[in-house]
Tab-separated table of C-alpha atoms in Angstrom:
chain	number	residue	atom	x	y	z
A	238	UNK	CA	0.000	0.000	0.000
A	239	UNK	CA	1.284	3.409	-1.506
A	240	UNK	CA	2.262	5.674	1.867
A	241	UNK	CA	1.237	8.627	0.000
A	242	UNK	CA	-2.473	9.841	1.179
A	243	UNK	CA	-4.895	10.211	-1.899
A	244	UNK	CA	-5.667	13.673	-2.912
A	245	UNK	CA	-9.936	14.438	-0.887
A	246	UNK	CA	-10.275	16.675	-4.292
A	247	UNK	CA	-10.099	13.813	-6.737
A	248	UNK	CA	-12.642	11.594	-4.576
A	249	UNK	CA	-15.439	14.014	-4.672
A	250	UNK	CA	-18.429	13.656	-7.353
A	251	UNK	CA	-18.222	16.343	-10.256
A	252	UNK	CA	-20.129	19.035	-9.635
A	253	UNK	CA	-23.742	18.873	-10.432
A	254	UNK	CA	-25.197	21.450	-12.915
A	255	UNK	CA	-28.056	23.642	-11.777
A	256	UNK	CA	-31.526	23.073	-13.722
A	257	UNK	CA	-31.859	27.050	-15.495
A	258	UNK	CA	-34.920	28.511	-17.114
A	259	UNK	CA	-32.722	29.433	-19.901
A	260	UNK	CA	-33.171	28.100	-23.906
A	261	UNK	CA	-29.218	27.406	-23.058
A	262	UNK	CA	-29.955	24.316	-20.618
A	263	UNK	CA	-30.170	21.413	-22.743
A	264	UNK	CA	-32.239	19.942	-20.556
A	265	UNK	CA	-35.184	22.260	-20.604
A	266	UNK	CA	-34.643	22.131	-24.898
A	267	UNK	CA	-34.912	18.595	-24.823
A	268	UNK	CA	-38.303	18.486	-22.331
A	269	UNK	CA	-39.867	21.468	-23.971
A	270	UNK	CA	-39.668	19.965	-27.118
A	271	UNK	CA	-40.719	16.048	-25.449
A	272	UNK	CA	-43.944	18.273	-24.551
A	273	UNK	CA	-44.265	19.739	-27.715
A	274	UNK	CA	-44.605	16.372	-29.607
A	275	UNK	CA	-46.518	14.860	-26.808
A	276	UNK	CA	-49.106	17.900	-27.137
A	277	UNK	CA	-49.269	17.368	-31.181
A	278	UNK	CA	-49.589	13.323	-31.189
A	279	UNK	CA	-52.626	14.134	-28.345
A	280	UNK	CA	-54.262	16.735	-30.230
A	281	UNK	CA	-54.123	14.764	-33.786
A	282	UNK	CA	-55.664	11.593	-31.991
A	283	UNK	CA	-58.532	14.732	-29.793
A	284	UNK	CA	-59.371	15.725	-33.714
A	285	UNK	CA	-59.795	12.366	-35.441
A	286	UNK	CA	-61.613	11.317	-32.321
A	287	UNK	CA	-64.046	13.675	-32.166
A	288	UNK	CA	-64.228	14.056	-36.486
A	289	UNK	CA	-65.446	10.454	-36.365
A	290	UNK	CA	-68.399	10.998	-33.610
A	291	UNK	CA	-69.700	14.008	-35.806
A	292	UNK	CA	-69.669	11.428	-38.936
A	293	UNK	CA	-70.706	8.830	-37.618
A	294	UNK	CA	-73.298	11.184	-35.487
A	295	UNK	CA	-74.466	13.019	-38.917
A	296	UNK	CA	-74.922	9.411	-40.997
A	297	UNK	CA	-76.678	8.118	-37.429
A	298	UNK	CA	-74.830	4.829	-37.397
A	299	UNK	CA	-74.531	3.168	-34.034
A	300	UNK	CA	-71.169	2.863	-32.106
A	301	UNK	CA	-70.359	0.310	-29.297
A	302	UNK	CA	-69.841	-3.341	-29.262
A	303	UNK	CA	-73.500	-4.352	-28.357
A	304	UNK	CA	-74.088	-5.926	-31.904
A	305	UNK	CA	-71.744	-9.132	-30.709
A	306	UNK	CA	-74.995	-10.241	-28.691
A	307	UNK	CA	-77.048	-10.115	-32.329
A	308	UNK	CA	-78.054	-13.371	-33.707
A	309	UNK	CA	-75.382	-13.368	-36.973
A	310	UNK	CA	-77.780	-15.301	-39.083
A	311	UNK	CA	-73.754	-15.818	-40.689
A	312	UNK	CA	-73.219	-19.377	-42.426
A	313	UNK	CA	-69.676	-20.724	-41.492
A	314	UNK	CA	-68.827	-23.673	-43.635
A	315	UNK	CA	-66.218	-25.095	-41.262
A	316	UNK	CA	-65.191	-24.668	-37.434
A	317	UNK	CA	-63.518	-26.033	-34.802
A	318	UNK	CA	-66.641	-25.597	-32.642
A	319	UNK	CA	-69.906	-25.834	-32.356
A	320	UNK	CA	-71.428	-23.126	-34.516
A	321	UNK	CA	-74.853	-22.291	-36.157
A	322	UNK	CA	-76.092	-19.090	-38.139
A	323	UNK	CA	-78.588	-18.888	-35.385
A	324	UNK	CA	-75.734	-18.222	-33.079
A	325	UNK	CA	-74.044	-14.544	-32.157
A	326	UNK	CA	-71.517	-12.174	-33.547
A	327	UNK	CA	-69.419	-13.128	-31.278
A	328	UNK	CA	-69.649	-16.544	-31.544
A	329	UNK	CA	-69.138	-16.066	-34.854
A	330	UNK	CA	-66.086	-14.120	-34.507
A	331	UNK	CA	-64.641	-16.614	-32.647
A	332	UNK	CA	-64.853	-19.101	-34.864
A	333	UNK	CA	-63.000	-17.168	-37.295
A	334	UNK	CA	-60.291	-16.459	-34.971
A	335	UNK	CA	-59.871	-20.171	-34.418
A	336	UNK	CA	-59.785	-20.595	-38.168
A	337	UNK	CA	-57.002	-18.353	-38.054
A	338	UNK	CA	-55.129	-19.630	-35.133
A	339	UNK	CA	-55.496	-23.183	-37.373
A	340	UNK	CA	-53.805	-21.920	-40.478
A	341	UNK	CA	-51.283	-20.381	-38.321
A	342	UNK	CA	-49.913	-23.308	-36.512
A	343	UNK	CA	-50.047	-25.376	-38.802
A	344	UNK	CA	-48.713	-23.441	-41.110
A	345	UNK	CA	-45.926	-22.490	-39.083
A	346	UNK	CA	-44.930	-25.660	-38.123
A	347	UNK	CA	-44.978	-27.334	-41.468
A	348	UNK	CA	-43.017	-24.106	-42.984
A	349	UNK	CA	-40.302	-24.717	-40.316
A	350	UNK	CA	-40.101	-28.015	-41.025
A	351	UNK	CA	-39.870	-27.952	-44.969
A	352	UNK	CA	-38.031	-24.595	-45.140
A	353	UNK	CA	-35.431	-26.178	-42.793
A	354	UNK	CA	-35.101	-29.126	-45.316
A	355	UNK	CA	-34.919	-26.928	-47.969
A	356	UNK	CA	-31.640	-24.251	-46.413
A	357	UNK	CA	-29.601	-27.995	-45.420
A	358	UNK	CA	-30.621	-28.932	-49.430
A	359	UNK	CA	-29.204	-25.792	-51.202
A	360	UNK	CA	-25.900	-26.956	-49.148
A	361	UNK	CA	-26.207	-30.174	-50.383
A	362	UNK	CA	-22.521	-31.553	-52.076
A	363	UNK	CA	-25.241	-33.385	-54.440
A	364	UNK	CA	-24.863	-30.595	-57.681
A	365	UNK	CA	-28.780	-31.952	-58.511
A	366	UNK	CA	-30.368	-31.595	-55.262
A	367	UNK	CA	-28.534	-28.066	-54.179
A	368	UNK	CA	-29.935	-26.279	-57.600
A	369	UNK	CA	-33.297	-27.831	-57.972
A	370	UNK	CA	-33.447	-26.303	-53.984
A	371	UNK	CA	-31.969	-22.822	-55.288
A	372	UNK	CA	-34.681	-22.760	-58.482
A	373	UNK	CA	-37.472	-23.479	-56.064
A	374	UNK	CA	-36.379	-20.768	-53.695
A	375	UNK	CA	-35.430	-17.917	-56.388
A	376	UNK	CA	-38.753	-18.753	-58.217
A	377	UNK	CA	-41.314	-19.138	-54.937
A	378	UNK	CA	-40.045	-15.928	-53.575
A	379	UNK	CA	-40.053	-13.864	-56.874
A	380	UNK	CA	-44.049	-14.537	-57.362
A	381	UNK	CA	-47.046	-12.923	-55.186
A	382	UNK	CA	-47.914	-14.428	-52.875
A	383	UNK	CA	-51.933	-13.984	-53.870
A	384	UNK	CA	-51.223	-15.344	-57.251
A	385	UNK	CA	-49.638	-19.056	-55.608
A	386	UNK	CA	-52.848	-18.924	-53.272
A	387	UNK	CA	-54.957	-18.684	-56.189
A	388	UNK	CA	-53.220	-21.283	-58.544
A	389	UNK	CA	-53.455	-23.805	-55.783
A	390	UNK	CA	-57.169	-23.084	-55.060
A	391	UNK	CA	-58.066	-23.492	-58.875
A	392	UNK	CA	-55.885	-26.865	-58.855
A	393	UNK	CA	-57.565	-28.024	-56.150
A	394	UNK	CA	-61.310	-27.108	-57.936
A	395	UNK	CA	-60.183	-28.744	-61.054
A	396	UNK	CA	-59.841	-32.069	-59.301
A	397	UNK	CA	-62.388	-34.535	-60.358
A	398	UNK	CA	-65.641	-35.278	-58.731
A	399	UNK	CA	-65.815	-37.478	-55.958
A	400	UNK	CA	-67.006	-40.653	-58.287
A	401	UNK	CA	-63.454	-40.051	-59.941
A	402	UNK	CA	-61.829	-38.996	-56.831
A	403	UNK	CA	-58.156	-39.892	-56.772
A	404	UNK	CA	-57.349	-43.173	-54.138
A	405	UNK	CA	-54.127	-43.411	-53.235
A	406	UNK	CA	-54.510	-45.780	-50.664
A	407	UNK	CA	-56.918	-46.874	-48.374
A	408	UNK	CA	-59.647	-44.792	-46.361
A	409	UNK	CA	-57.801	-41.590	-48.511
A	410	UNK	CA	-59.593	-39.678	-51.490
A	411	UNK	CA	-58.382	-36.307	-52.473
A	412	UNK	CA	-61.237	-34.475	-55.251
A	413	UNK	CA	-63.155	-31.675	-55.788
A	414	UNK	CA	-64.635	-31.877	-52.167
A	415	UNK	CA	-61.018	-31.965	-50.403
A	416	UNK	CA	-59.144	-34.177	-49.203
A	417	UNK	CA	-60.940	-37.034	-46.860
A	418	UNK	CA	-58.515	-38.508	-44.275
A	419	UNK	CA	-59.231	-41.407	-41.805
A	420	UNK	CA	-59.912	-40.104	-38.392
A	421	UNK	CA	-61.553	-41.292	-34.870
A	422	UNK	CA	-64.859	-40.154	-33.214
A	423	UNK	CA	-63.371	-38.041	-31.086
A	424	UNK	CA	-64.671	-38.234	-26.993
A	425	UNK	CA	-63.355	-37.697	-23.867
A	426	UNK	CA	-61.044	-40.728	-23.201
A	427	UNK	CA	-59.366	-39.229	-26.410
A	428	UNK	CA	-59.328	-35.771	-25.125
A	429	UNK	CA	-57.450	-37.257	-21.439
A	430	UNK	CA	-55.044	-39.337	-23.728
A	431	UNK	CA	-54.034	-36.304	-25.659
A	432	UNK	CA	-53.448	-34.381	-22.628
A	433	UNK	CA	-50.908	-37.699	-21.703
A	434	UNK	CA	-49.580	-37.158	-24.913
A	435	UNK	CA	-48.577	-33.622	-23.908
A	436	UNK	CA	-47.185	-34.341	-20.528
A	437	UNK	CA	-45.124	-37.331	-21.744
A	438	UNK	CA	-43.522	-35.489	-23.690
A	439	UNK	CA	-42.766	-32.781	-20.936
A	440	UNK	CA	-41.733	-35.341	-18.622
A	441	UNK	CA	-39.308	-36.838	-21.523
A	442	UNK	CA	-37.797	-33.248	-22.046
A	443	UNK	CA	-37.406	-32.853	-18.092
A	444	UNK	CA	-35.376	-36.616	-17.886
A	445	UNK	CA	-33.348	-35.945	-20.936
A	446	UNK	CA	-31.800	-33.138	-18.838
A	447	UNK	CA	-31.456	-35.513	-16.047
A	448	UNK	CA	-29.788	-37.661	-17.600
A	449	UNK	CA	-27.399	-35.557	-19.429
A	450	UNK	CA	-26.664	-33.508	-16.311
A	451	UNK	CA	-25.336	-37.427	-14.652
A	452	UNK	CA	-23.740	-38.453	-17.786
A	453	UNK	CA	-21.814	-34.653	-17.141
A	454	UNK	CA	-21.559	-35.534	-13.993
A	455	UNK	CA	-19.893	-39.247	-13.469
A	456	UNK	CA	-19.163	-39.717	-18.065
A	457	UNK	CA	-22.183	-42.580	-18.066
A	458	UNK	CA	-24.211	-42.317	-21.161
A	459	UNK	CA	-27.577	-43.015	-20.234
A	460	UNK	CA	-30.294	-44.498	-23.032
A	461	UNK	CA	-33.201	-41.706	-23.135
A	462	UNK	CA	-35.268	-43.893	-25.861
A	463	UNK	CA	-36.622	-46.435	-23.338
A	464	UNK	CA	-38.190	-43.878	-21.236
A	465	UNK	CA	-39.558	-41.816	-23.971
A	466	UNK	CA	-41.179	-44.738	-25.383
A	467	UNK	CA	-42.911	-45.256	-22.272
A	468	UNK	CA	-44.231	-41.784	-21.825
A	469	UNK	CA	-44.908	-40.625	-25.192
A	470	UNK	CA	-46.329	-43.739	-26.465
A	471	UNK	CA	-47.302	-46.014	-23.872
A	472	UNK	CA	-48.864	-43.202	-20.839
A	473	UNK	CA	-51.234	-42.096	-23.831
A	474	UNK	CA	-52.057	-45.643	-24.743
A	475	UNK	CA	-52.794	-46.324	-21.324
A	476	UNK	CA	-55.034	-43.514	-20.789
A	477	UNK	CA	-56.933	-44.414	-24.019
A	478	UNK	CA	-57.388	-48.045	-22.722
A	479	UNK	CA	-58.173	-47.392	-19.329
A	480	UNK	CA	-60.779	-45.014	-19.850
A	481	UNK	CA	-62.253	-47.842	-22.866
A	482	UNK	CA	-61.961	-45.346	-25.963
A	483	UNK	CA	-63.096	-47.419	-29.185
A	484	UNK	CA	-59.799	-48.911	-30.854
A	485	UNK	CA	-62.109	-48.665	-34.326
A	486	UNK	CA	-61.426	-45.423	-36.700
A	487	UNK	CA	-63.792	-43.710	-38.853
A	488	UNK	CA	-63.159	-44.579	-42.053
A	489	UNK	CA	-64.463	-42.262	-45.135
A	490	UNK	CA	-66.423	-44.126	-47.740
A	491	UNK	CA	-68.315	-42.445	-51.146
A	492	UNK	CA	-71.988	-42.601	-50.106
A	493	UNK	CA	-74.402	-41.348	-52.911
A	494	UNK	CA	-72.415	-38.290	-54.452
A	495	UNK	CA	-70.414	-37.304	-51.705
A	496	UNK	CA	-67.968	-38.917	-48.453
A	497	UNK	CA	-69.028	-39.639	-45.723
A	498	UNK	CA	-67.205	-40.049	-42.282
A	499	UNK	CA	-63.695	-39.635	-41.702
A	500	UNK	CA	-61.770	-36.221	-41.201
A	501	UNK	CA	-62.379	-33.324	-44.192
A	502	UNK	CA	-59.891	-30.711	-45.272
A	503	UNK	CA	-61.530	-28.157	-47.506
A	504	UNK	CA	-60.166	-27.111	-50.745
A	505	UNK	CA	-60.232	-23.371	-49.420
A	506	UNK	CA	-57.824	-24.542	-46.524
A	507	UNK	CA	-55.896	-26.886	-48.275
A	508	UNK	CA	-55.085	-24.389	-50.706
A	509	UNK	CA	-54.091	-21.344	-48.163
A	510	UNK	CA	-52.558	-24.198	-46.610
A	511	UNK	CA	-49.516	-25.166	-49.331
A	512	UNK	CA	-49.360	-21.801	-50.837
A	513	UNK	CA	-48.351	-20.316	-46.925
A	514	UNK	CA	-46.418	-22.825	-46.158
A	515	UNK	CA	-44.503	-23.421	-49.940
A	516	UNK	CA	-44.111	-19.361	-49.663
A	517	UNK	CA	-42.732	-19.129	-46.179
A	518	UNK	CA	-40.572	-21.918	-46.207
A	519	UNK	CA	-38.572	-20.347	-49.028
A	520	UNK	CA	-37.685	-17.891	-46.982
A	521	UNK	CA	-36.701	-19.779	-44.236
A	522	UNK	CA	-34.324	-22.079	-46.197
A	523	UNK	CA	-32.459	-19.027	-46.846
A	524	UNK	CA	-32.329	-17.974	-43.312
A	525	UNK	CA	-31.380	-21.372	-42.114
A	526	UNK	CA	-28.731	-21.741	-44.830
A	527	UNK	CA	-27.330	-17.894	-44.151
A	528	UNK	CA	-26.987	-19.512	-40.086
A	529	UNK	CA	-25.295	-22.306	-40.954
A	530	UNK	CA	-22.673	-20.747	-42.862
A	531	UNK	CA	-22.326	-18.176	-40.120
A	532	UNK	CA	-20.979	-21.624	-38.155
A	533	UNK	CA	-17.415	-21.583	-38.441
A	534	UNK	CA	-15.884	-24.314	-40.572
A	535	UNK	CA	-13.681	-25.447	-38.034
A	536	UNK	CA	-16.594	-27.096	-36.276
A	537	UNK	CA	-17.410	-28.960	-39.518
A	538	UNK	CA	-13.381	-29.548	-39.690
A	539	UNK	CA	-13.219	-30.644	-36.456
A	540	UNK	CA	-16.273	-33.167	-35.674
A	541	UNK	CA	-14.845	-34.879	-38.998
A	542	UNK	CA	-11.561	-35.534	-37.486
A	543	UNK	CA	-13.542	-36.932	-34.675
A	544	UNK	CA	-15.093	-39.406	-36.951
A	545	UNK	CA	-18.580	-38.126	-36.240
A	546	UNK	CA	-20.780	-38.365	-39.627
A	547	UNK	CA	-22.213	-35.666	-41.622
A	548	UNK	CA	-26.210	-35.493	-40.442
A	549	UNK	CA	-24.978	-36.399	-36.801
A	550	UNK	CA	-22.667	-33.229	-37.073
A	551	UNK	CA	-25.218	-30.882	-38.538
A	552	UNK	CA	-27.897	-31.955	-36.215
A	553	UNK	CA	-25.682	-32.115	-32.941
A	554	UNK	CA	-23.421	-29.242	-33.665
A	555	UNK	CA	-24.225	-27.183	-36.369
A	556	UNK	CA	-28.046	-26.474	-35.908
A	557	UNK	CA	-27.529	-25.673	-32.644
A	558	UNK	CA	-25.022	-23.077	-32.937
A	559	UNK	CA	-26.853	-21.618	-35.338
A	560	UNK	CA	-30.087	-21.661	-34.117
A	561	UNK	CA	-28.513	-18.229	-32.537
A	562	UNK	CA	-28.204	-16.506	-35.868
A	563	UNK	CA	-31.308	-18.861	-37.212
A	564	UNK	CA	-34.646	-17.421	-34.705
A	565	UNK	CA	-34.425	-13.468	-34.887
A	566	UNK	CA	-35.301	-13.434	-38.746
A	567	UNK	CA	-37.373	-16.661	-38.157
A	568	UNK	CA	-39.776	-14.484	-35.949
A	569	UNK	CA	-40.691	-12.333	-38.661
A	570	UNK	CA	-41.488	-14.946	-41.270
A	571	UNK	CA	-43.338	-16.200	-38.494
A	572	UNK	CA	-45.507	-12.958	-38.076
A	573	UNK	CA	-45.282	-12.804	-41.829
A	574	UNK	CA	-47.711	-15.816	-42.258
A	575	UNK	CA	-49.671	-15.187	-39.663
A	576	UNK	CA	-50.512	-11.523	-41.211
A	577	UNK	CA	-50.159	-13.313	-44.977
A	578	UNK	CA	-53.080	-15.567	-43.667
A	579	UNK	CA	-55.126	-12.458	-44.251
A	580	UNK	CA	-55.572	-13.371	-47.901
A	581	UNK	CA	-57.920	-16.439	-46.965
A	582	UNK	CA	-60.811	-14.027	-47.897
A	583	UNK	CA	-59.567	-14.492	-51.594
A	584	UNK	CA	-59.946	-18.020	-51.710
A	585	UNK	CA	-62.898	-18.334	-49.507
A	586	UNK	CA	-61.430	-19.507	-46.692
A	587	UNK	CA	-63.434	-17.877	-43.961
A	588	UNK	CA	-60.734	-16.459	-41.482
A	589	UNK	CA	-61.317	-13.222	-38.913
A	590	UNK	CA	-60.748	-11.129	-41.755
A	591	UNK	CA	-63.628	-12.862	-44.388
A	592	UNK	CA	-65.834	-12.960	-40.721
A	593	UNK	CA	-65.440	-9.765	-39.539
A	594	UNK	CA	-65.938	-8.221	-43.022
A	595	UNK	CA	-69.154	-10.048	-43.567
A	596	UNK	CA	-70.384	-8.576	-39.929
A	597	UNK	CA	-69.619	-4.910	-41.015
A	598	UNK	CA	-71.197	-5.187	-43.909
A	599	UNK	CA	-74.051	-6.595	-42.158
A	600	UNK	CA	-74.144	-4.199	-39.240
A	601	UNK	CA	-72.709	-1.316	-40.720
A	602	UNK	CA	-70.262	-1.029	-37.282
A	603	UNK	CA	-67.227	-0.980	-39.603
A	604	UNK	CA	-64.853	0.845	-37.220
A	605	UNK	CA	-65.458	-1.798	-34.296
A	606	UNK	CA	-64.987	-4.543	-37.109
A	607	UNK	CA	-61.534	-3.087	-38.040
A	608	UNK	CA	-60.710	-3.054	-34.654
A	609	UNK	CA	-61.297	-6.474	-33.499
A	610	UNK	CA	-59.126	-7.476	-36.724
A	611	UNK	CA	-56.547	-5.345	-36.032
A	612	UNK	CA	-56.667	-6.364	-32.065
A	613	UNK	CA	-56.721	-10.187	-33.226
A	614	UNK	CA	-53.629	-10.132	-35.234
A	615	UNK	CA	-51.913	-7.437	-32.344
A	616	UNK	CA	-52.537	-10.125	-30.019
A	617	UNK	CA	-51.301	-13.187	-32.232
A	618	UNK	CA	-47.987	-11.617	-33.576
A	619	UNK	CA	-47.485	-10.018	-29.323
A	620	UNK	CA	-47.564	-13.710	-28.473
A	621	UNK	CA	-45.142	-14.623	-31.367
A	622	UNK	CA	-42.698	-12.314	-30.164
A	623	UNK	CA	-42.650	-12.980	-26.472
A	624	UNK	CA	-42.658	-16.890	-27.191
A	625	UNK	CA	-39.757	-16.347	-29.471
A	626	UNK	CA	-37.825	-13.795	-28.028
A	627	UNK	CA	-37.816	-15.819	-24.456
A	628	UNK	CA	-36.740	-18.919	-26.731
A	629	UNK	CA	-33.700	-16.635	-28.322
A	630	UNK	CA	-32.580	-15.817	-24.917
A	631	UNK	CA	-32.914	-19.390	-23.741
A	632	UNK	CA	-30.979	-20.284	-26.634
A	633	UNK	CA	-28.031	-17.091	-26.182
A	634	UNK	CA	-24.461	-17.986	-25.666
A	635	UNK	CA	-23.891	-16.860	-22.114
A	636	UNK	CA	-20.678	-14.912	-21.313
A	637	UNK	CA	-18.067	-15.997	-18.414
C-alpha cells in the first residue's frame, strides 16, 4: 500500500449542474420539445376522435360493441366448434379467430419443417439436389404471394368429382370436395389421452436433462429412448385403454355423391394451406442456410476428425449453434404468415378477416370490425414475439 495519502479533491463527485430557465440548458430544450410532440400526437388523436363521432353522429350509425350479442344469421362452412347461423356475432367471430389460429400453426410448423429441409438442401454436395433447392427458392419468392394462393385453389377445384376422386390408398380420397382422411370419433377418453400425450412429452424433455446432467456428472451415457417410449407412447395408450376409448377409426367411404365419415380438409384450406407454407418456407431455407454458414468451418473440420458423420454433425453441432443466428429473422417470417393468412378471404377460406368483413357489412359497425381485426392479429404476432424472443434468450451464448 502506496504511503502517500490520496488527494480528498479527486474523490469528490463532479459538480452537479443547476436546472436554469434558460433556452441554453439542454435539458429544458430537450423536455420542452418532449412536450411539444406529446401535445401534437394528443391533439391529432382529440381531432380524429371527435371528427369520427360528428360522422358517424351526422350518418346516425350506431357505435359500441352491443351488436356481438345479435343473432349473426352468418353461415360458417367449417369450425372447430360448435357453430350455427342462429348463433351470435361473437360466436361467430370466434370461430373465425380459431380458423385463423389453425392456419397459423399449422402453417408455421410445417413451414419450419420444410423450409429447414430446404436451407440444409441448397448446401447439399449433391450438384442436382442443391440447384433444384436454389430454383425453387429464387422462383417461390419472386411470385405474389396472392397469385400461388390462387393457382393452388383453382388446382384443387379442377380435381375430379368425388365418383373419380383420386385413391391413393386406403380410407384416402383427395377431389373436388377436399381431401378425406381417416380419423376417430373423437370423446373424452381421447381428449385425457391427448393431454398424456402432452405431458409425456414434458416429462421426456425434463429426464433428458437428467440424464445428461449425470452423464456430465460421473461420463455414463444413459439411453433416453426407453423412457420416452414409455411416456410418449405407452402413458397415452394407457389412458386411451383405461378409460375404454373405441380402438375402431372412422373410415371415409363415397356414399351417394359425396364422403361420408372420416376427417375433411376443404379445398379453401388446403389451398391457403400449401401456398403459406410453400411461400414461407422459401424464406426460411435461406435464413437457415445464411446460419449455418455463419458456423465456423472449423466445427465442420473438427467433428470430422472426430469421426462423427455428416447429419450427426449438422444436427448435434451445427443447428444448434446456429439456431442463434437462425430465430431473430425466423420471428418475422413467423408474423409474416400469420398476417399473410389475411388473404384467406380471396380463396374463400373464412378467417377473422372474411368474418369480420361479412359482420360490417351486415351491421354497418365498420370501425369496431376493423378493430377487433386489427386487435386479433396485435394479439397473435405479441404472443409470437414474447414466445420467441424468451426462446432466443434461452438459446443465447452466455458470457463468463
Amino acid at each position: 500500500m502506496s504511503d502517500t495519502a490520496a488527494d480528498p479533491r479527486l474523490l469528490r463527485a463532479p459538480p452537479k449542474k443547476g436546472f436554469r430557465l434558460s433556452w441554453a440548458d439542454e435539458r429544458l430544450r430537450s423536455i420542452v420539445w418532449q412536450v411539444l410532440v406529446l401535445g401534437v400526437v394528443i391533439a391529432i388523436i382529440a381531432w380524429l376522435v371527435g371528427n369520427t363521432q360528428h360522422n358517424l353522429e351526422v350518418r346516425r350509425i350506431a357505435t359500441g360493441f352491443g351488436f356481438l350479442e345479435r343473432e349473426a344469421g352468418l353461415p360458417v362452412a367449417e369450425s372447430l366448434i360448435p357453430y350455427s347461423p342462429t348463433d351470435t356475432y361473437a360466436r361467430a367471430l370466434m370461430v373465425g379467430v380459431l380458423n385463423t389460429l389453425k392456419i397459423a400453426v399449422v402453417g408455421v410448423v410445417l413451414a419450419t419443417l420444410f423450409g429447414t429441409l430446404l436451407g440444409i438442401a441448397r448446401l447439399s454436395k449433391n450438384w442436382l439436389l442443391s440447384r433444384i433447392a436454389a430454383a425453387y427458392v429464387e422462383v417461390v419468392r419472386d411470385l405474389p404471394l396472392l397469385l400461388q394462393l390462387l393457382f393452388w385453389y383453382a388446382i384443387l377445384q379442377g380435381l375430379p368429382g368425388p365418383r373419380q376422386a383420386l385413391h391413393p390408398m386406403e380410407g384416402v380420397f383427395l377431389s373436388n370436395r377436399g381431401l378425406k382422411l381417416p380419423w376417430i370419433q373423437w370423446q373424452d377418453a381421447h381428449s385425457f389421452a391427448l393431454l398424456g400425450f402432452v405431458a409425456g412429452i414434458v416429462l421426456t424433455v425434463f429426464y433428458a436433462r437428467a440424464a445428461r446432467a449425470r452423464q456430465m456428472a460421473d461420463g455414463q451415457p444413459r439411453r433416453v429412448w426407453p423412457a420416452a417410449l414409455g411416456l410418449i407412447i405407452g402413458l397415452p395408450l394407457a389412458i386411451w385403454a383405461g378409460l375404454g376409448a373405441p380402438w375402431t377409426g372412422d373410415i371415409p367411404a363415397l356414399r351417394g355423391f359425396n364422403f361420408q365419415g372420416g376427417l375433411t380438409i376443404t379445398p379453401e384450406y388446403f389451398a391457403l394451406l400449401i401456398g403459406l407454407v410453400m411461400y414461407t418456407a422459401a424464406f426460411i431455407a435461406e435464413i437457415v442456410r445464411a446460419g449455418i454458414l455463419a458456423v465456423a468451418k472449423g466445427q465442420w473440420e473438427a467433428a470430422e476428425a472426430l469421426g462423427l458423420p455428416r447429419g450427426l454433425i449438422m444436427r448435434k453441432i451445427v443447428l444448434p449453434q446456429a439456431l442463434r443466428v437462425i430465430v431473430p429473422p425466423m420471428t418475422s417470417q413467423y408474423l409474416n404468415l400469420t398476417k399473410n393468412s389475411s388473404l384467406a378471404v380471396a380463396i374463400g377460406y373464412q378467417d377473422i378477416v372474411s368474418i369480420a368483413n361479412t359482420t360490417l357489412n351486415q351491421t354497418g359497425q365498420a370501425i369496431e370490425g376493423i378493430a377487433i381485426i386489427m386487435a386479433v392479429y396485435l394479439t397473435i404476432s405479441l404472443s409470437i414475439s414474447l414466445f420467441m424472443n424468451w426462446y432466443n434468450a434461452r438459446i443465447a451464448l452466455v458470457e463468463r
